[in-house]
Tab-separated table of C-alpha atoms in Angstrom:
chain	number	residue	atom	x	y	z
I	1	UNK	CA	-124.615	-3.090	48.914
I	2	UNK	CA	-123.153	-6.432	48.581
I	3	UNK	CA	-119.541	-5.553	49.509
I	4	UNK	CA	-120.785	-3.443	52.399
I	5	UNK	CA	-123.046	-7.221	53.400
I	6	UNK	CA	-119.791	-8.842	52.600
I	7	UNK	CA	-117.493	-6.928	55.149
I	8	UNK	CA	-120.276	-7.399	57.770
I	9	UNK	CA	-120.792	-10.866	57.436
I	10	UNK	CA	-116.872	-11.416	57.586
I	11	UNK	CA	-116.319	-8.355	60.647
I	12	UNK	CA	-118.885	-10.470	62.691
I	13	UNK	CA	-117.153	-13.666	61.809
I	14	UNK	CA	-113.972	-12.439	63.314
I	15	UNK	CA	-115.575	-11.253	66.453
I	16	UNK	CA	-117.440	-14.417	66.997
I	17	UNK	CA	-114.923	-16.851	66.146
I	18	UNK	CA	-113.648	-19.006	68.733
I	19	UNK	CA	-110.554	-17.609	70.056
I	20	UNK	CA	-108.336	-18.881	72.670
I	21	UNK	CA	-108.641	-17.245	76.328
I	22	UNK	CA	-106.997	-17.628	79.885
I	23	UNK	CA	-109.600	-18.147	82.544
I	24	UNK	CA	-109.254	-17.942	86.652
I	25	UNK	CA	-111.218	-20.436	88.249
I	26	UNK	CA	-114.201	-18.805	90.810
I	27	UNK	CA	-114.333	-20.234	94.851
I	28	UNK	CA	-116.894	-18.818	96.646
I	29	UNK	CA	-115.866	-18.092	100.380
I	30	UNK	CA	-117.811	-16.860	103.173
I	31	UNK	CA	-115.290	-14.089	104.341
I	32	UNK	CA	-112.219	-12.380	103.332
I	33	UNK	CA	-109.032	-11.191	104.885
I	34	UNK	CA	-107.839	-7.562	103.446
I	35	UNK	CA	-104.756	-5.779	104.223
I	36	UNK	CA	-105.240	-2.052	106.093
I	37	UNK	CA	-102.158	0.799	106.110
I	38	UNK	CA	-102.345	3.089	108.630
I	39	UNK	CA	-100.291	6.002	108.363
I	40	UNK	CA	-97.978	7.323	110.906
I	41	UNK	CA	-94.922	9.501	111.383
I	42	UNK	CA	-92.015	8.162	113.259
I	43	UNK	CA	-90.683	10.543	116.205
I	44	UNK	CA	-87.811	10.309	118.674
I	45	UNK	CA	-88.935	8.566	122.072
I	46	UNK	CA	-87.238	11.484	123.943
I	47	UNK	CA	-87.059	15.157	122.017
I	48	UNK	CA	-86.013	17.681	124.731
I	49	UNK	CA	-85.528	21.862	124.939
I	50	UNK	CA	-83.245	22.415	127.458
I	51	UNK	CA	-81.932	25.563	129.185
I	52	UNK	CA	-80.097	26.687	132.286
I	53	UNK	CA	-81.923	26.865	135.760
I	54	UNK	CA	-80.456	30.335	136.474
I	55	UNK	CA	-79.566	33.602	134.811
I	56	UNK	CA	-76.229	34.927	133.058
I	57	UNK	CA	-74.420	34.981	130.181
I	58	UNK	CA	-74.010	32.733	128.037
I	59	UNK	CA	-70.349	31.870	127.559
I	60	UNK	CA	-70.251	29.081	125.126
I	61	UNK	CA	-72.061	26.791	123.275
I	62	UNK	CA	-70.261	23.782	122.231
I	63	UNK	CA	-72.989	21.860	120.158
I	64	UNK	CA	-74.416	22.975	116.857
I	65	UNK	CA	-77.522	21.232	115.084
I	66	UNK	CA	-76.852	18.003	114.080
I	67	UNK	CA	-73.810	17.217	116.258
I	68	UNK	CA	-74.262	13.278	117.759
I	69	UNK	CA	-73.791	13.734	121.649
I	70	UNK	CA	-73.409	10.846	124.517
I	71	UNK	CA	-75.898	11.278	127.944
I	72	UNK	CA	-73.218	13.370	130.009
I	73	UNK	CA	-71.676	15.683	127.402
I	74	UNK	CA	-71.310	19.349	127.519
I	75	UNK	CA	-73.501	21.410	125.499
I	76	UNK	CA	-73.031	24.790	126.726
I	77	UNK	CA	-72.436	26.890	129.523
I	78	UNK	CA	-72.687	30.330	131.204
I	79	UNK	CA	-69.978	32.659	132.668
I	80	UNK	CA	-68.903	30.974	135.955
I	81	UNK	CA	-65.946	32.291	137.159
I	82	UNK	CA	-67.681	33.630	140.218
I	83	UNK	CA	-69.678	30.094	141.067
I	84	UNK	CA	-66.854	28.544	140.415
I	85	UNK	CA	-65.315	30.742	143.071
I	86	UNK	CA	-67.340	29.845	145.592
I	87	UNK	CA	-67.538	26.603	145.241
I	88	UNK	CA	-63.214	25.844	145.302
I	89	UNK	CA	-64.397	28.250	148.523
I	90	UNK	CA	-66.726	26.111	149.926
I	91	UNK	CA	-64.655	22.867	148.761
I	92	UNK	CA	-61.044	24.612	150.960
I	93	UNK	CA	-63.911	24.622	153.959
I	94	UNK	CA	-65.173	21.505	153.538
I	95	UNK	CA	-61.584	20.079	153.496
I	96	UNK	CA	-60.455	21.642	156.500
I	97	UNK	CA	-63.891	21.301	158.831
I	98	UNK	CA	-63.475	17.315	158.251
I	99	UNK	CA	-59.965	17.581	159.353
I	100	UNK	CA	-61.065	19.657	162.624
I	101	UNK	CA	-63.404	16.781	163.095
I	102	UNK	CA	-61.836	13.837	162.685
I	103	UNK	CA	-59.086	14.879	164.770
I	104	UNK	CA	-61.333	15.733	167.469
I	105	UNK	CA	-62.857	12.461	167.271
I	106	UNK	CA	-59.540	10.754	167.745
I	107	UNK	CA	-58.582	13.194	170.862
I	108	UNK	CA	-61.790	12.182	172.240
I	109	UNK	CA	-61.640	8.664	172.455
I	110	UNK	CA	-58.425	9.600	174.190
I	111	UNK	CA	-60.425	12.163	176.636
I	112	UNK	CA	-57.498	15.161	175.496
I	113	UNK	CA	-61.102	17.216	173.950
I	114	UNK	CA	-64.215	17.177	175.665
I	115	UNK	CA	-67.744	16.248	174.018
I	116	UNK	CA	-68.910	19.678	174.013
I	117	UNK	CA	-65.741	20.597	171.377
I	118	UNK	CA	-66.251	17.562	169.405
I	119	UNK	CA	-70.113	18.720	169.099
I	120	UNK	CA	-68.696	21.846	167.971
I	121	UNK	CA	-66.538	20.657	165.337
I	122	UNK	CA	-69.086	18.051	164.253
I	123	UNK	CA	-71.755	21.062	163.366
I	124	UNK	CA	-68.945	22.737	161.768
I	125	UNK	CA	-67.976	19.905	159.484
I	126	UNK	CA	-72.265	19.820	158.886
I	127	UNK	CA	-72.567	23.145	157.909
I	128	UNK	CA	-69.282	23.455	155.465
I	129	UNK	CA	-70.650	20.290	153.925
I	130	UNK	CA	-73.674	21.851	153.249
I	131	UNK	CA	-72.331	24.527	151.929
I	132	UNK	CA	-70.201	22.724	149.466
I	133	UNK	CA	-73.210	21.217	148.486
I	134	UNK	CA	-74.765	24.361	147.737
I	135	UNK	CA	-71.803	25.620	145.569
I	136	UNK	CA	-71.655	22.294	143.715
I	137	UNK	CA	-75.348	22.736	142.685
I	138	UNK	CA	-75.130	26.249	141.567
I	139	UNK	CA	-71.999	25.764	139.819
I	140	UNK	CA	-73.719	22.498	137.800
I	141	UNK	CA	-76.427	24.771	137.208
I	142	UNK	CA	-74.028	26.942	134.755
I	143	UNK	CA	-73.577	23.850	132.508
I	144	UNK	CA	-75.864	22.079	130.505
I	145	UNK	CA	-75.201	18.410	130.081
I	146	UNK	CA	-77.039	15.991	127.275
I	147	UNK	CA	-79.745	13.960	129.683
I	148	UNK	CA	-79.155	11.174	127.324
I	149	UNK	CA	-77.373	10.035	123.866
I	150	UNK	CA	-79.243	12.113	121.015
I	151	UNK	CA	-79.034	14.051	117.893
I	152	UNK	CA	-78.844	17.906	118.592
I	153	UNK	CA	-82.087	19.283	116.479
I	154	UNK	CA	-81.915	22.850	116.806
I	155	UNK	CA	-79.710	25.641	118.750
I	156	UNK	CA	-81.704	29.059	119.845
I	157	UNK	CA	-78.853	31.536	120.758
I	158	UNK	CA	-75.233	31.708	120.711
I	159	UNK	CA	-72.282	32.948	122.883
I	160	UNK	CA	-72.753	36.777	124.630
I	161	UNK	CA	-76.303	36.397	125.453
I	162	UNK	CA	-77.298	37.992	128.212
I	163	UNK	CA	-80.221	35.312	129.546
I	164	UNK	CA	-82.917	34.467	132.182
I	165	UNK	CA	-83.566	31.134	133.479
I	166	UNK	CA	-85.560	28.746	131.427
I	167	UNK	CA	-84.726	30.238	127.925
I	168	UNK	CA	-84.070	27.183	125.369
I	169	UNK	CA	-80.575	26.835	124.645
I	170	UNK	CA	-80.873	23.693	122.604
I	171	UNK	CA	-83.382	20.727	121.541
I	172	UNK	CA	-82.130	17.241	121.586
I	173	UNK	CA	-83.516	13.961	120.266
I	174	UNK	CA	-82.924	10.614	121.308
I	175	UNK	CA	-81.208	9.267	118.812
I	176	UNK	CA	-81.373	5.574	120.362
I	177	UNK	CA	-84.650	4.797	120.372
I	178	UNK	CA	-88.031	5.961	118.196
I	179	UNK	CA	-91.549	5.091	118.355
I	180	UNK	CA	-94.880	5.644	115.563
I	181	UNK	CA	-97.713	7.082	115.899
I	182	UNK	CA	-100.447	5.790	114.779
I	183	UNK	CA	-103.928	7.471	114.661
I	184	UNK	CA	-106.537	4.163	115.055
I	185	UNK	CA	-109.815	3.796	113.890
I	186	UNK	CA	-112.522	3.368	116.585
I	187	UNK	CA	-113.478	0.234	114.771
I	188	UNK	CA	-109.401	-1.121	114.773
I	189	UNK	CA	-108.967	0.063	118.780
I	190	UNK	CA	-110.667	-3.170	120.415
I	191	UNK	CA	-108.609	-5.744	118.041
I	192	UNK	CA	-105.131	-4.337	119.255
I	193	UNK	CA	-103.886	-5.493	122.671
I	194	UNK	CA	-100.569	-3.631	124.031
I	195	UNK	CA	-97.544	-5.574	123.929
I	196	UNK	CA	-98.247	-7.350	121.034
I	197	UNK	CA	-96.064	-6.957	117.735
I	198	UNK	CA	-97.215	-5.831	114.972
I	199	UNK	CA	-95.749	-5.238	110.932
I	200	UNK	CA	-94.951	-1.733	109.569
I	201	UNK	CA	-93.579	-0.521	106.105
I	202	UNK	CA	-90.775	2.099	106.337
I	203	UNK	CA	-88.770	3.194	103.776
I	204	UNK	CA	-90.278	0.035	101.551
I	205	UNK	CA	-88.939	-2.327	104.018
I	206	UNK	CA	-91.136	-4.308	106.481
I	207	UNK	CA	-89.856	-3.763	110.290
I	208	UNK	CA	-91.656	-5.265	113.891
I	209	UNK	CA	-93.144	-2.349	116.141
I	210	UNK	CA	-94.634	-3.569	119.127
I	211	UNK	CA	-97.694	-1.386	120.295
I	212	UNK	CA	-96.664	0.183	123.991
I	213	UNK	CA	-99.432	2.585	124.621
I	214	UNK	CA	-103.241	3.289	123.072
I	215	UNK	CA	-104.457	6.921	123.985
I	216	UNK	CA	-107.539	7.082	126.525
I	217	UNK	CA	-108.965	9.766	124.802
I	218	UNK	CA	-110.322	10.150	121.062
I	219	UNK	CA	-107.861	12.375	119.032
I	220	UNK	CA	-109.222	16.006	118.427
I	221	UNK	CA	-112.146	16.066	115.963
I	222	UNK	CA	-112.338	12.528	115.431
I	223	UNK	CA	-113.197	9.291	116.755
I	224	UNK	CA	-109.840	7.915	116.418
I	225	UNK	CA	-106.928	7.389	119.149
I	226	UNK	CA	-103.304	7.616	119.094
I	227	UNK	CA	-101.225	4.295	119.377
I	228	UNK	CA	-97.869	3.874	120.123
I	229	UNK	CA	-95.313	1.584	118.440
I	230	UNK	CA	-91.752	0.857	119.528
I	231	UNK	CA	-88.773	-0.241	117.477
I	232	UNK	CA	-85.524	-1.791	118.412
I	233	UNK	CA	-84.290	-0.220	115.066
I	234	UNK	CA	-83.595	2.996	114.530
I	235	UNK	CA	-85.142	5.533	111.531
I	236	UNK	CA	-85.015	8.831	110.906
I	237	UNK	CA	-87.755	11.099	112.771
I	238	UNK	CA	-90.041	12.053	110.440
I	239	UNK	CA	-90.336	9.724	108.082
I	240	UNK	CA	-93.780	8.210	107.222
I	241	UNK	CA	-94.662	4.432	108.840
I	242	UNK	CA	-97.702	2.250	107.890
I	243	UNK	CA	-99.138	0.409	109.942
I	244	UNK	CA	-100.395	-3.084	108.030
I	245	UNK	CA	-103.758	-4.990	109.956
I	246	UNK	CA	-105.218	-7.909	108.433
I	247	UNK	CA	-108.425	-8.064	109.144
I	248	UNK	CA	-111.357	-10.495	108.592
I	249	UNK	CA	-114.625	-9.007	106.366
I	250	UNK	CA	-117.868	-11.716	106.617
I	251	UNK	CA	-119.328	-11.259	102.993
I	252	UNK	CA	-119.861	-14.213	100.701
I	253	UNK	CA	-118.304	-13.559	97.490
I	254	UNK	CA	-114.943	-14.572	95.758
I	255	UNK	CA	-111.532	-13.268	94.360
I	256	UNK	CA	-111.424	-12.374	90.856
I	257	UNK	CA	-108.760	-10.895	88.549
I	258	UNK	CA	-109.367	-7.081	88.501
I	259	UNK	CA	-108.648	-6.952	85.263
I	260	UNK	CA	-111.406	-9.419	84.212
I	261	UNK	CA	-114.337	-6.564	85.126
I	262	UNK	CA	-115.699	-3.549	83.288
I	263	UNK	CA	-117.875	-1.532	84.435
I	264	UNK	CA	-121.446	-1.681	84.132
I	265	UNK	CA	-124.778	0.656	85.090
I	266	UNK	CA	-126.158	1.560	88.826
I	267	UNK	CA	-122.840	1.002	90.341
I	268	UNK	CA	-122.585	-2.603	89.131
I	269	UNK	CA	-119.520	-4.024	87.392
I	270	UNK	CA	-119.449	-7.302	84.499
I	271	UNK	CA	-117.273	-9.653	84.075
I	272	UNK	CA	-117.421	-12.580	81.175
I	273	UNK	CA	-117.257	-16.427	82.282
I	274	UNK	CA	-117.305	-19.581	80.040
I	275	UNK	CA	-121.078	-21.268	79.685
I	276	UNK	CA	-121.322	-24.859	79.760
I	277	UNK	CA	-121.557	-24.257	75.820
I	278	UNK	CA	-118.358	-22.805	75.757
I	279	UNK	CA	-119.799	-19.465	75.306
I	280	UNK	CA	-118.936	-16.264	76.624
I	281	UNK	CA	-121.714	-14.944	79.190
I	282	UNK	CA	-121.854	-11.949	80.711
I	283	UNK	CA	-122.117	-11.626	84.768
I	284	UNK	CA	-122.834	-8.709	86.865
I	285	UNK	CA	-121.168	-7.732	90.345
I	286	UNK	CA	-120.627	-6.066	93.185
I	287	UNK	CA	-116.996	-4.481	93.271
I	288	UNK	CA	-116.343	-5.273	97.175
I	289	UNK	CA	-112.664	-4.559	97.410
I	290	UNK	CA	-109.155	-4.284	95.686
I	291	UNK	CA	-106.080	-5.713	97.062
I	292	UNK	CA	-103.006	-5.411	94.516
I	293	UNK	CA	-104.299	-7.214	91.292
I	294	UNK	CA	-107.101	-8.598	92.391
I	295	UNK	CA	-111.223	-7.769	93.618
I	296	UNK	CA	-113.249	-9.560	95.804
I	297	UNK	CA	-116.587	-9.289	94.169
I	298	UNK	CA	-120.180	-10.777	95.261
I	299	UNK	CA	-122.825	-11.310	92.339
I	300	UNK	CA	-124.231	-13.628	89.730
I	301	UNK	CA	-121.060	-16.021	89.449
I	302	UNK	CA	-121.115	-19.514	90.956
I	303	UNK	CA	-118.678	-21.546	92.569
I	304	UNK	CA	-116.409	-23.298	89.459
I	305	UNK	CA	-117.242	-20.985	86.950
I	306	UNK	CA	-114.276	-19.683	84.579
I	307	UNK	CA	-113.811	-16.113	84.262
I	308	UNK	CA	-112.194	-14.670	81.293
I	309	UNK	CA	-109.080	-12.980	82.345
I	310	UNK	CA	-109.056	-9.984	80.288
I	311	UNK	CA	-113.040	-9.317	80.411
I	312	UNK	CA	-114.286	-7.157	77.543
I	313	UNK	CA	-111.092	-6.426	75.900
I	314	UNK	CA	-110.447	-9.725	74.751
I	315	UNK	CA	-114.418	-11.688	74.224
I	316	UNK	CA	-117.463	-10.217	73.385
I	317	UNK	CA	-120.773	-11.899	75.164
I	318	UNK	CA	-121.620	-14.872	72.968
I	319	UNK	CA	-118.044	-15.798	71.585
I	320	UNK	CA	-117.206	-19.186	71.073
I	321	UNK	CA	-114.417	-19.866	73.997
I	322	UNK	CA	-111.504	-22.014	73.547
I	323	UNK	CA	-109.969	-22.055	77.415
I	324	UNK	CA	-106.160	-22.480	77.293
């Protein structure tokens, strides 16, 4: 009995010795300011299917997926021996018809041709020109060219396809220029204004996106709307962006080490400061938010006091406190 009254006296002795702490001085503040990430995906400005405008078969297709192409290229084309045909054709015509007419225009001025021929050999000219016109369009319409510089995403069918108009050939992406998208809060929407730059984190690195468009219309299902964000850098479509908002909270409280709290009953948490006595007293709190290593908390503290930086793990309510 007296070596069990022995170890108790000395256990408690130990726990209520002083003991040296680090402490985190409380200011109480009327409002906060707390970091949001919104999440977003990054896509290609432009992402395009294209395909021919007429039928035939497909004679080649020079691109495969992930080839880098410059606006003007050719991607692929069908069998156009016959509109190409027609249009040298239409081209000989066109050649000769503007040789008819010019001359007659110089005989003219020299009366050796009368007005009614060089009518005639004006409308001639007109038509062969149109014509050539015609053959020029439908022999661009057997090639398809890239509409702008890109990144070739996917390619549908290959050479010997026998194919209708409109069919997808290939997708391209613009591989200049890419933009986030952002779904917003309803509550975020009215503190945005277009044009303005904002910060994102990509790939762990902070980057400028300035906000080009907001959606009129809530997103599907939610209250939220899609924003748009434009880059003058360039990242690979589909990677994640977050969007980071500071925003101002009114709530009087203060910033505390998170590691100073424990949790307590009814959804409150405690958290030890030093008494005037140098004494450790327990407080109770409201757990408001975390940001990184820290919690803005509203409760029982004051502005001044000393919280123990460590909480519960290192004093026990009613230590002695020596405050390093």
């Amino acid at each position: 009995m007296n070596k069990f009254l022995i170890i108790t006296l000395l256990f408690s002795s130990l726990i209520f010795s002083e003991k040296n702490i680090e402490s985190y001085e409380v200011k109480i503040i009327d409002e906060f300011k707390i970091n949001k990430l919104l999440p977003g995906k990054i896509t290609p400005k432009r992402q395009s299917i294209l395909g021919f405008e007429i039928s035939g078969r497909l004679k080649k297709v020079i691109v495969d997926i992930g080839d880098n192409v410059k606006a003007g290229d050719l991607l692929a084309e069908l069998e156009d021996s016959e509109a190409l045909a027609n249009y040298n054709e239409a081209k000989a015509k066109l050649s000769m018809f503007e040789k008819v007419f010019n001359r007659s225009k110089s005989l003219n001025t020299e009366n050796f041709v009368s007005d009614q021929e060089l009518e005639r050999a004006e409308s001639n000219f007109l038509v062969a020109e149109a014509q050539f016109d015609k053959a020029l369009i439908k022999f661009q319409q057997t090639k398809i060219l890239a509409p702008y510089d890109g990144i070739i995403q996917n390619r549908f069918l290959d050479e010997g396809s026998i194919i209708n108009a409109s069919i997808p050939i290939v997708e391209i992406l613009d591989s200049k220029f890419v933009e986030a998208k952002v779904s917003l809060p309803k509550s975020l929407v009215n503190i945005l204004d277009i044009g303005k730059e904002y910060e994102f984190l990509i790939e762990d690195k902070e980057y400028i996106g300035k906000l080009t468009r907001i959606a009129p219309m809530s997103e599907k299902g939610t209250n939220n709307k899609l924003g748009l964000f434009e880059f003058n850098d360039f990242f690979n479509p589909g990677a994640t962006a977050r969007l980071i908002l500071s925003t101002t909270e009114t709530k009087r409280g203060a910033w505390v080490p998170l590691n100073s709290l424990s949790q307590s009953e009814q959804g409150l948490w405690n958290l030890y400061t030093v008494s005037s006595s140098n004494l450790a007293q327990k407080d109770y709190v409201e757990l408001i938010h975390i940001e990184n290593n820290m919690a803005y908390v509203s409760g029982t503290i004051k502005d001044g006091d000393l919280v123990i930086i460590g909480g519960a793990s290192k004093v026990a309510e009613g230590q002695d406190i020596k405050i390093n």
